[in-house]
Each structure stands twice: as C-alpha cells, then as structure tokens.
Amino acid sequence: MGQPGLKGLPRLIAAFQNSMAGMKICWQKEEAFRQELLMLILAFPFGIWLGDNGVEQALLIGSVFLIPILETLNSAVEAVVDRIGTDFHPLSGYAKDIASASVLLAIFQALLVWGLILFN
C-alpha cells in the first residue's frame, strides 16, 4: 500500500517493495501466473537461440513476457471485483471475462510472433 508523502529514493524503494509483494501474492495464489512464468523461463533461452538478431530476440522474448504481465492485471481485476461483492452481477462477470480475454489475446500474439519469426 502506498505511503503518502514519500518522495525520491524512499518512494522508489517503497514502490519496489509493493511490487514485490504483488509478485509474491501472484506466485502464491495464481496457478496460471506460475505456469506462465515457467513458460517465460523456458522461452527466454530459446528466444535468444532462435532469434537471428536483437530485434527478433526481443520480439520472441517480449511477446511471452507480456503474458504474465497481463495475468497480474487479470488477477488484480478479479481481486477488486471479488472485494466489491460475491453476489452475481453481469458487470462483474464482464470485467473478469474481459481481463481474462487480454491474457488470451497475449497468448495469441506470442504464438503469432513466434510463428512469423520461426517459419518465415
């Protein structure tokens, strides 16, 4: 949680600590996040090896890196919606489904990037 009034280096340190707390929560509670990080760990050396140059390597790795990034946002949306209430409401379902769709689109985008670079 943010600490009001912090500036400069103390604010950066606090922000980093908050970010690491979020990573820890995702790691502990989100199976999809753990799977996507494993996929990133595997894709990283392959992206370096299979990319012909820095741009291709960055595209290969970056496209996979985007997936766990969006998974953290998806998890945040789900947590906020669940915090508001557990009663069924169509807008709650929309928010969760749309956030989940962003992860799916990132997966499609990564597959497209890998396919275009490796098979073109």
Short mmCIF file of C-alpha atoms in Angstrom, two decimals:
data_model
loop_
_atom_site.label_atom_id
_atom_site.label_comp_id
_atom_site.label_asym_id
_atom_site.label_seq_id
_atom_site.Cartn_x
_atom_site.Cartn_y
_atom_site.Cartn_z
CA MET A 1 0.00 0.00 0.00
CA GLY A 2 1.31 3.45 -0.85
CA GLN A 3 2.74 5.69 1.82
CA PRO A 4 1.71 9.32 1.31
CA GLY A 5 4.41 11.95 1.44
CA LEU A 6 7.30 9.77 0.30
CA LYS A 7 9.50 11.29 -2.38
CA GLY A 8 12.65 10.45 -4.24
CA LEU A 9 14.53 7.28 -3.37
CA PRO A 10 12.33 6.33 -0.36
CA ARG A 11 9.27 6.40 -2.65
CA LEU A 12 11.04 4.24 -5.23
CA ILE A 13 12.05 1.74 -2.55
CA ALA A 14 8.50 1.59 -1.16
CA ALA A 15 7.08 1.17 -4.68
CA PHE A 16 9.53 -1.66 -5.38
CA GLN A 17 8.57 -3.38 -2.11
CA ASN A 18 4.87 -3.08 -3.01
CA SER A 19 5.54 -4.53 -6.44
CA MET A 20 7.45 -7.46 -4.98
CA ALA A 21 4.58 -8.08 -2.53
CA GLY A 22 2.24 -8.25 -5.55
CA MET A 23 4.55 -10.70 -7.29
CA LYS A 24 4.63 -12.86 -4.16
CA ILE A 25 0.83 -12.87 -3.93
CA CYS A 26 0.52 -13.84 -7.60
CA TRP A 27 3.09 -16.59 -7.18
CA GLN A 28 1.34 -17.99 -4.10
CA LYS A 29 -2.27 -17.74 -5.25
CA GLU A 30 -2.36 -17.84 -9.05
CA GLU A 31 -1.59 -21.16 -10.76
CA ALA A 32 -1.82 -19.55 -14.20
CA PHE A 33 0.84 -16.99 -13.20
CA ARG A 34 3.22 -19.76 -12.11
CA GLN A 35 2.63 -21.63 -15.38
CA GLU A 36 3.20 -18.51 -17.44
CA LEU A 37 6.41 -17.68 -15.59
CA LEU A 38 7.64 -21.21 -16.27
CA MET A 39 6.78 -20.71 -19.94
CA LEU A 40 8.76 -17.44 -19.89
CA ILE A 41 11.75 -19.13 -18.26
CA LEU A 42 11.70 -21.77 -21.00
CA ALA A 43 11.10 -19.26 -23.81
CA PHE A 44 13.95 -16.96 -22.77
CA PRO A 45 16.89 -19.16 -23.82
CA PHE A 46 15.03 -20.37 -26.92
CA GLY A 47 14.28 -16.78 -27.90
CA ILE A 48 17.97 -15.90 -27.61
CA TRP A 49 18.99 -19.00 -29.57
CA LEU A 50 16.34 -18.84 -32.29
CA GLY A 51 16.31 -15.10 -32.91
CA ASP A 52 18.66 -14.08 -35.70
CA ASN A 53 19.26 -10.63 -34.25
CA GLY A 54 18.41 -8.45 -31.28
CA VAL A 55 15.08 -7.37 -32.69
CA GLU A 56 13.92 -10.94 -33.26
CA GLN A 57 15.19 -12.00 -29.84
CA ALA A 58 13.35 -9.07 -28.21
CA LEU A 59 10.14 -9.90 -30.07
CA LEU A 60 10.32 -13.60 -29.18
CA ILE A 61 11.03 -13.00 -25.51
CA GLY A 62 8.92 -9.86 -25.16
CA SER A 63 5.83 -11.50 -26.63
CA VAL A 64 5.99 -14.21 -23.97
CA PHE A 65 6.89 -11.70 -21.24
CA LEU A 66 3.63 -9.87 -21.95
CA ILE A 67 1.55 -12.90 -20.89
CA PRO A 68 2.42 -12.92 -17.14
CA ILE A 69 2.24 -9.10 -17.15
CA LEU A 70 -1.37 -9.27 -18.28
CA GLU A 71 -2.03 -12.18 -15.90
CA THR A 72 -1.11 -9.92 -12.97
CA LEU A 73 -3.59 -7.31 -14.22
CA ASN A 74 -6.22 -10.02 -14.72
CA SER A 75 -5.67 -11.20 -11.15
CA ALA A 76 -5.94 -7.64 -9.87
CA VAL A 77 -9.26 -7.11 -11.66
CA GLU A 78 -10.58 -10.38 -10.24
CA ALA A 79 -9.49 -9.40 -6.72
CA VAL A 80 -11.17 -6.00 -6.96
CA VAL A 81 -14.38 -7.48 -8.33
CA ASP A 82 -14.43 -10.12 -5.59
CA ARG A 83 -13.73 -7.44 -2.96
CA ILE A 84 -16.78 -5.48 -4.08
CA GLY A 85 -19.04 -8.49 -3.60
CA THR A 86 -19.53 -12.15 -4.29
CA ASP A 87 -23.12 -11.73 -5.49
CA PHE A 88 -23.64 -12.47 -9.17
CA HIS A 89 -23.78 -9.37 -11.31
CA PRO A 90 -23.38 -9.29 -15.09
CA LEU A 91 -20.88 -6.40 -14.92
CA SER A 92 -18.69 -8.39 -12.53
CA GLY A 93 -18.67 -11.26 -14.99
CA TYR A 94 -17.91 -8.89 -17.88
CA ALA A 95 -14.96 -7.36 -16.03
CA LYS A 96 -13.48 -10.75 -15.20
CA ASP A 97 -14.06 -12.16 -18.67
CA ILE A 98 -12.61 -9.11 -20.42
CA ALA A 99 -9.49 -9.17 -18.21
CA SER A 100 -9.11 -12.86 -18.96
CA ALA A 101 -9.51 -12.15 -22.67
CA SER A 102 -6.48 -9.84 -22.51
CA VAL A 103 -4.35 -12.79 -21.40
CA LEU A 104 -5.74 -14.94 -24.21
CA LEU A 105 -5.00 -12.22 -26.77
CA ALA A 106 -1.42 -12.00 -25.46
CA ILE A 107 -1.06 -15.76 -25.90
CA PHE A 108 -2.33 -15.49 -29.50
CA GLN A 109 0.04 -12.59 -30.11
CA ALA A 110 3.01 -14.59 -28.78
CA LEU A 111 2.10 -17.54 -30.98
CA LEU A 112 1.84 -15.22 -33.99
CA VAL A 113 5.24 -13.62 -33.28
CA TRP A 114 6.95 -16.98 -32.78
CA GLY A 115 5.27 -18.42 -35.88
CA LEU A 116 6.16 -15.49 -38.10
CA ILE A 117 9.77 -15.38 -36.96
CA LEU A 118 10.45 -19.11 -36.94
CA PHE A 119 8.53 -20.15 -40.05
CA ASN A 120 9.03 -17.17 -42.31
#
